[in-house]
């Protein structure tokens, strides 16, 4: 965040000497409980006492698991799903996906990190198939309308990553999976970004580290010859590799691209309709037809009025004085 790239480089090199490795099973990184961890985990929070556990499953599970669970349900958007590559590498032409059969085949064709991170209609889950079609066990509800459904998805997707697939009674038993705060894949991506931004960049080594992360899930190597191309590859990998781990919003802010990546956009989901044994789908807005905003002043936070009142010498930031 401070853009002290030489310090970042040195810190990453020290971390890489310790002996951490990328876990060959991406999804398994987040399934550990107290007393065990992935070999790529550097720092995780364990829950050792049943009185001090958490409610991650209850807050994020598909409604078919327990429709009475807490109705927070963060739902991946269609725009995010379309960021994933095909298994082995290469982009999907989503404009060519026009039938449900093609949609199902596209889901099945996507890389391992998608399969480990996102639940979609027809995905295998806890011995059943996810039903995000309208009226299905896992529901679909248009933005702004609940229709009496206590918990559902507005995009046709649920988050899978970090959920405990073995926890089938989380409304009575709290979740106990450990929370991974810091892991080796982030070190590699931090290192790549530092190398790309040094006064004398090392773009070749930066791409080697990006490709090391991609190789873990069987994706083809990328090549880049300019700093902009390398940074674009790093941004893509951070978005996918670190999805749902709390990075993307802050990455976009520190890169200075949040106005275009987080603002002036409308996000969508997939509405699947079943008729007898056949399915069809349409793209639907999950933002109620409105655009998300990120004005330039959002790069900073306003100084609280209480602080200004306590200190007469303290002025509000100019951008937050504007209407």
Short mmCIF file of C-alpha atoms in Angstrom, two decimals:
data_model
loop_
_atom_site.label_atom_id
_atom_site.label_comp_id
_atom_site.label_asym_id
_atom_site.label_seq_id
_atom_site.Cartn_x
_atom_site.Cartn_y
_atom_site.Cartn_z
CA UNK A 1 0.00 0.00 0.00
CA UNK A 2 2.93 2.37 0.66
CA UNK A 3 4.48 1.40 -2.70
CA UNK A 4 7.86 0.82 -1.06
CA UNK A 5 8.65 -1.85 -3.62
CA UNK A 6 12.23 -2.60 -2.57
CA UNK A 7 11.04 -3.35 0.97
CA UNK A 8 8.26 -5.55 -0.41
CA UNK A 9 10.77 -7.42 -2.58
CA UNK A 10 13.10 -8.05 0.36
CA UNK A 11 10.27 -9.18 2.64
CA UNK A 12 8.90 -11.58 0.02
CA UNK A 13 12.34 -13.07 -0.60
CA UNK A 14 12.70 -13.78 3.12
CA UNK A 15 9.28 -15.44 3.16
CA UNK A 16 10.16 -17.59 0.14
CA UNK A 17 13.23 -18.91 1.95
CA UNK A 18 11.14 -20.35 4.81
CA UNK A 19 9.83 -23.30 2.81
CA UNK A 20 6.13 -22.65 2.20
CA UNK A 21 4.66 -24.30 -0.91
CA UNK A 22 1.56 -23.92 -3.02
CA UNK A 23 -1.04 -26.51 -2.07
CA UNK A 24 -1.89 -28.66 -5.11
CA UNK A 25 -5.55 -28.65 -3.99
CA UNK A 26 -6.69 -25.02 -4.13
CA UNK A 27 -10.08 -25.63 -2.51
CA UNK A 28 -8.60 -27.59 0.40
CA UNK A 29 -6.60 -24.59 1.64
CA UNK A 30 -9.72 -23.19 3.30
CA UNK A 31 -11.15 -26.42 4.76
CA UNK A 32 -8.78 -26.85 7.69
CA UNK A 33 -9.72 -26.74 11.36
CA UNK A 34 -7.68 -26.11 14.51
CA UNK A 35 -4.65 -28.38 14.63
CA UNK A 36 -4.11 -28.61 10.88
CA UNK A 37 -3.29 -26.27 8.05
CA UNK A 38 -2.35 -26.19 4.40
CA UNK A 39 1.36 -26.15 3.61
CA UNK A 40 0.88 -22.78 1.94
CA UNK A 41 -0.81 -21.14 4.91
CA UNK A 42 1.41 -18.65 6.73
CA UNK A 43 -1.08 -17.26 9.23
CA UNK A 44 -4.52 -18.59 10.08
CA UNK A 45 -7.01 -17.98 12.89
CA UNK A 46 -8.05 -21.21 14.66
CA UNK A 47 -11.21 -21.72 16.70
CA UNK A 48 -10.35 -23.91 19.68
CA UNK A 49 -13.41 -23.59 21.90
CA UNK A 50 -16.99 -24.36 20.92
CA UNK A 51 -18.06 -21.16 22.67
CA UNK A 52 -15.79 -19.10 20.45
CA UNK A 53 -16.56 -20.30 16.96
CA UNK A 54 -18.23 -18.45 14.09
CA UNK A 55 -21.26 -18.45 11.77
CA UNK A 56 -19.66 -18.35 8.34
CA UNK A 57 -21.67 -21.29 6.99
CA UNK A 58 -24.95 -19.99 8.36
CA UNK A 59 -24.37 -16.59 6.79
CA UNK A 60 -23.20 -17.80 3.39
CA UNK A 61 -24.77 -21.20 2.71
CA UNK A 62 -27.21 -21.88 -0.14
CA UNK A 63 -30.80 -21.66 1.06
CA UNK A 64 -31.32 -25.34 0.22
CA UNK A 65 -28.99 -26.19 3.10
CA UNK A 66 -31.21 -24.39 5.58
CA UNK A 67 -33.63 -21.70 4.44
CA UNK A 68 -33.83 -20.38 8.01
CA UNK A 69 -30.14 -19.59 8.19
CA UNK A 70 -29.07 -15.95 8.29
CA UNK A 71 -30.06 -14.12 5.12
CA UNK A 72 -26.84 -12.33 4.20
CA UNK A 73 -25.94 -14.47 1.22
CA UNK A 74 -23.21 -12.64 -0.75
CA UNK A 75 -23.76 -13.64 -4.36
CA UNK A 76 -21.03 -13.65 -7.05
CA UNK A 77 -22.05 -11.64 -10.09
CA UNK A 78 -22.09 -12.80 -13.70
CA UNK A 79 -19.35 -10.27 -14.47
CA UNK A 80 -17.13 -11.95 -11.88
CA UNK A 81 -17.89 -15.45 -13.17
CA UNK A 82 -16.90 -14.35 -16.68
CA UNK A 83 -13.43 -13.41 -15.37
CA UNK A 84 -12.54 -17.10 -14.99
CA UNK A 85 -10.66 -18.90 -17.75
CA UNK A 86 -11.32 -22.33 -19.15
CA UNK A 87 -9.51 -25.29 -17.60
CA UNK A 88 -6.01 -25.24 -19.09
CA UNK A 89 -6.32 -21.56 -20.04
CA UNK A 90 -8.13 -19.37 -22.54
CA UNK A 91 -11.22 -17.19 -22.35
CA UNK A 92 -14.82 -18.23 -22.81
CA UNK A 93 -16.86 -16.46 -25.48
CA UNK A 94 -19.90 -15.81 -23.30
CA UNK A 95 -21.72 -14.12 -26.18
CA UNK A 96 -21.84 -17.53 -27.88
CA UNK A 97 -23.55 -19.14 -24.87
CA UNK A 98 -27.24 -19.00 -25.80
CA UNK A 99 -28.84 -22.21 -24.50
CA UNK A 100 -28.95 -23.72 -21.04
CA UNK A 101 -27.08 -26.78 -22.29
CA UNK A 102 -24.27 -24.51 -23.47
CA UNK A 103 -24.35 -22.68 -20.12
CA UNK A 104 -24.02 -25.93 -18.15
CA UNK A 105 -21.18 -27.07 -20.39
CA UNK A 106 -19.43 -23.72 -19.91
CA UNK A 107 -19.61 -24.03 -16.13
CA UNK A 108 -18.09 -27.51 -16.35
CA UNK A 109 -15.31 -26.23 -18.60
CA UNK A 110 -14.03 -23.54 -16.22
CA UNK A 111 -10.78 -23.78 -14.29
CA UNK A 112 -10.41 -25.40 -10.82
CA UNK A 113 -10.54 -22.13 -8.89
CA UNK A 114 -14.03 -21.48 -10.24
CA UNK A 115 -15.19 -24.95 -9.26
CA UNK A 116 -13.76 -24.44 -5.75
CA UNK A 117 -15.10 -20.89 -5.31
CA UNK A 118 -18.57 -20.61 -6.87
CA UNK A 119 -21.78 -22.65 -6.58
CA UNK A 120 -24.01 -22.60 -9.66
CA UNK A 121 -27.10 -24.41 -10.88
CA UNK A 122 -26.33 -28.12 -11.17
CA UNK A 123 -23.13 -28.01 -9.10
CA UNK A 124 -22.53 -30.98 -6.79
CA UNK A 125 -22.95 -29.95 -3.16
CA UNK A 126 -23.40 -32.02 0.01
CA UNK A 127 -24.72 -35.03 -1.86
CA UNK A 128 -27.19 -33.06 -3.98
CA UNK A 129 -27.36 -30.70 -6.94
CA UNK A 130 -27.57 -26.95 -6.43
CA UNK A 131 -30.92 -25.58 -7.65
CA UNK A 132 -30.67 -21.87 -8.35
CA UNK A 133 -33.40 -21.95 -10.96
CA UNK A 134 -36.51 -19.94 -10.15
CA UNK A 135 -38.48 -21.93 -7.56
CA UNK A 136 -35.56 -24.27 -6.84
CA UNK A 137 -34.35 -25.25 -3.37
CA UNK A 138 -31.62 -22.63 -3.55
CA UNK A 139 -33.88 -20.08 -5.08
CA UNK A 140 -33.60 -17.10 -7.32
CA UNK A 141 -35.20 -13.78 -6.56
CA UNK A 142 -35.09 -10.63 -8.59
CA UNK A 143 -33.36 -7.64 -7.03
CA UNK A 144 -35.60 -5.78 -4.62
CA UNK A 145 -38.15 -8.55 -4.14
CA UNK A 146 -38.06 -11.37 -1.58
CA UNK A 147 -41.44 -12.96 -2.34
CA UNK A 148 -41.44 -14.32 1.19
CA UNK A 149 -38.18 -16.22 0.64
CA UNK A 150 -35.98 -15.69 3.74
CA UNK A 151 -32.70 -16.41 2.00
CA UNK A 152 -31.90 -16.66 -1.69
CA UNK A 153 -29.58 -15.47 -4.44
CA UNK A 154 -30.09 -12.45 -6.68
CA UNK A 155 -27.49 -13.60 -9.21
CA UNK A 156 -28.03 -17.36 -9.56
CA UNK A 157 -24.72 -18.03 -7.78
CA UNK A 158 -23.46 -18.63 -4.26
CA UNK A 159 -19.98 -18.45 -2.82
CA UNK A 160 -18.44 -21.90 -2.25
CA UNK A 161 -14.94 -21.00 -1.16
CA UNK A 162 -14.36 -21.32 2.61
CA UNK A 163 -17.71 -23.01 3.28
CA UNK A 164 -17.46 -26.26 5.25
CA UNK A 165 -19.05 -28.90 3.05
CA UNK A 166 -19.08 -31.38 5.94
CA UNK A 167 -21.07 -29.08 8.20
CA UNK A 168 -24.70 -30.12 7.84
CA UNK A 169 -26.10 -28.71 11.09
CA UNK A 170 -24.64 -25.22 11.33
CA UNK A 171 -27.76 -23.61 12.78
CA UNK A 172 -27.22 -25.64 15.95
CA UNK A 173 -23.47 -26.24 15.70
CA UNK A 174 -21.30 -23.23 14.95
CA UNK A 175 -18.74 -23.25 12.15
CA UNK A 176 -15.20 -24.17 13.18
CA UNK A 177 -13.11 -23.95 9.99
CA UNK A 178 -9.99 -21.83 10.38
CA UNK A 179 -9.74 -18.46 8.68
CA UNK A 180 -6.70 -18.12 6.42
CA UNK A 181 -5.33 -14.61 6.79
CA UNK A 182 -2.09 -14.90 4.84
CA UNK A 183 -0.81 -17.55 2.45
CA UNK A 184 2.05 -18.24 0.09
CA UNK A 185 0.17 -17.49 -3.14
CA UNK A 186 -0.24 -13.90 -1.97
CA UNK A 187 3.52 -13.73 -1.32
CA UNK A 188 4.19 -14.74 -4.92
CA UNK A 189 1.76 -12.16 -6.28
CA UNK A 190 3.11 -9.45 -3.96
CA UNK A 191 6.62 -10.32 -5.14
CA UNK A 192 5.60 -10.16 -8.79
CA UNK A 193 4.04 -6.74 -8.28
CA UNK A 194 7.12 -5.45 -6.46
CA UNK A 195 9.39 -6.69 -9.26
CA UNK A 196 7.22 -5.00 -11.88
CA UNK A 197 7.32 -1.67 -10.04
CA UNK A 198 10.99 -1.41 -9.07
CA UNK A 199 12.98 1.50 -10.47
CA UNK A 200 14.63 -1.15 -12.65
CA UNK A 201 11.81 -3.67 -13.18
CA UNK A 202 12.41 -7.40 -13.53
CA UNK A 203 9.43 -8.27 -15.72
CA UNK A 204 10.67 -11.74 -16.63
CA UNK A 205 10.88 -12.90 -13.01
CA UNK A 206 7.58 -11.17 -12.22
CA UNK A 207 5.80 -13.24 -14.87
CA UNK A 208 7.51 -16.39 -13.64
CA UNK A 209 5.86 -15.86 -10.24
CA UNK A 210 2.48 -15.14 -11.82
CA UNK A 211 2.77 -18.32 -13.86
CA UNK A 212 3.79 -20.27 -10.77
CA UNK A 213 0.40 -19.38 -9.27
CA UNK A 214 -1.37 -20.30 -12.51
CA UNK A 215 0.51 -23.58 -12.85
CA UNK A 216 -0.88 -24.80 -9.52
CA UNK A 217 -4.35 -25.03 -11.14
CA UNK A 218 -3.12 -26.20 -14.54
CA UNK A 219 -3.46 -22.94 -16.46
CA UNK A 220 -1.23 -22.19 -19.43
CA UNK A 221 1.66 -19.78 -18.98
CA UNK A 222 1.18 -16.14 -19.87
CA UNK A 223 3.78 -13.99 -21.56
CA UNK A 224 4.16 -10.23 -21.23
CA UNK A 225 6.85 -7.84 -22.41
CA UNK A 226 5.76 -4.48 -20.97
CA UNK A 227 5.07 -3.28 -17.46
CA UNK A 228 1.42 -2.59 -18.34
CA UNK A 229 0.98 -6.14 -19.62
CA UNK A 230 2.62 -7.61 -16.51
CA UNK A 231 0.45 -5.50 -14.22
CA UNK A 232 -2.66 -6.55 -16.13
CA UNK A 233 -1.72 -10.21 -15.58
CA UNK A 234 -1.10 -9.56 -11.87
CA UNK A 235 -4.46 -7.82 -11.48
CA UNK A 236 -6.26 -10.71 -13.15
CA UNK A 237 -4.54 -13.31 -10.97
CA UNK A 238 -5.17 -11.41 -7.75
CA UNK A 239 -8.85 -11.06 -8.62
CA UNK A 240 -9.25 -14.81 -9.18
CA UNK A 241 -6.67 -16.34 -6.84
CA UNK A 242 -7.64 -14.18 -3.85
CA UNK A 243 -11.37 -14.03 -4.58
CA UNK A 244 -13.60 -13.52 -1.50
CA UNK A 245 -10.55 -13.04 0.73
CA UNK A 246 -11.04 -9.29 1.07
CA UNK A 247 -8.49 -7.96 -1.42
CA UNK A 248 -10.12 -6.77 -4.65
CA UNK A 249 -11.80 -3.58 -3.42
CA UNK A 250 -8.62 -2.38 -1.70
CA UNK A 251 -6.44 -3.47 -4.63
CA UNK A 252 -8.54 -1.38 -7.02
CA UNK A 253 -8.22 1.63 -4.70
CA UNK A 254 -4.44 1.40 -4.33
CA UNK A 255 -4.03 0.85 -8.09
CA UNK A 256 -6.11 3.97 -8.73
CA UNK A 257 -8.52 2.13 -11.04
CA UNK A 258 -11.56 1.90 -8.76
CA UNK A 259 -13.49 4.59 -10.65
CA UNK A 260 -13.65 2.34 -13.72
CA UNK A 261 -13.67 -1.13 -12.11
CA UNK A 262 -16.05 -0.45 -9.22
CA UNK A 263 -17.98 2.55 -10.52
CA UNK A 264 -20.18 3.34 -13.51
CA UNK A 265 -21.09 -0.33 -13.90
CA UNK A 266 -24.25 -2.38 -13.55
CA UNK A 267 -23.85 -5.98 -12.43
CA UNK A 268 -25.89 -8.95 -13.55
CA UNK A 269 -26.79 -12.50 -12.72
CA UNK A 270 -28.31 -15.53 -14.42
CA UNK A 271 -32.04 -16.19 -14.04
CA UNK A 272 -32.73 -19.84 -14.86
CA UNK A 273 -36.28 -20.99 -15.51
CA UNK A 274 -37.37 -24.64 -15.49
CA UNK A 275 -40.26 -26.01 -17.52
CA UNK A 276 -40.77 -29.77 -17.01
CA UNK A 277 -37.27 -31.18 -17.60
CA UNK A 278 -35.94 -28.34 -19.73
CA UNK A 279 -34.25 -25.11 -18.69
CA UNK A 280 -33.74 -21.68 -20.18
CA UNK A 281 -31.89 -18.63 -18.90
CA UNK A 282 -31.71 -14.87 -19.21
CA UNK A 283 -29.27 -12.25 -17.96
CA UNK A 284 -30.84 -10.08 -15.27
CA UNK A 285 -29.67 -6.96 -13.47
CA UNK A 286 -28.88 -7.55 -9.81
CA UNK A 287 -28.60 -3.80 -9.25
CA UNK A 288 -32.18 -2.89 -9.97
CA UNK A 289 -31.21 -1.27 -13.26
CA UNK A 290 -28.96 1.24 -11.53
CA UNK A 291 -25.23 1.81 -11.89
CA UNK A 292 -22.79 1.37 -9.02
CA UNK A 293 -20.77 4.46 -8.19
CA UNK A 294 -17.22 5.18 -7.10
CA UNK A 295 -16.53 8.92 -7.29
CA UNK A 296 -12.93 10.05 -7.09
CA UNK A 297 -13.30 11.26 -3.50
CA UNK A 298 -13.85 7.64 -2.38
CA UNK A 299 -10.10 7.08 -2.64
CA UNK A 300 -9.91 8.84 0.73
CA UNK A 301 -12.16 8.77 3.77
CA UNK A 302 -13.66 12.00 5.16
CA UNK A 303 -12.38 13.28 8.48
CA UNK A 304 -15.17 12.72 11.04
CA UNK A 305 -17.01 15.88 12.07
CA UNK A 306 -16.32 15.01 15.71
CA UNK A 307 -12.56 15.17 15.08
CA UNK A 308 -12.85 18.54 13.37
CA UNK A 309 -14.93 19.80 16.30
CA UNK A 310 -12.24 18.61 18.73
CA UNK A 311 -9.42 20.23 16.79
CA UNK A 312 -10.06 23.67 15.25
CA UNK A 313 -6.80 23.38 13.27
CA UNK A 314 -8.11 20.30 11.47
CA UNK A 315 -9.78 20.95 8.11
CA UNK A 316 -11.95 18.63 6.09
CA UNK A 317 -10.37 17.17 2.96
CA UNK A 318 -11.21 19.45 -0.01
CA UNK A 319 -12.84 16.67 -2.02
CA UNK A 320 -15.29 16.00 0.82
CA UNK A 321 -16.31 19.67 0.99
CA UNK A 322 -17.79 19.45 -2.50
CA UNK A 323 -21.48 18.69 -2.95
#
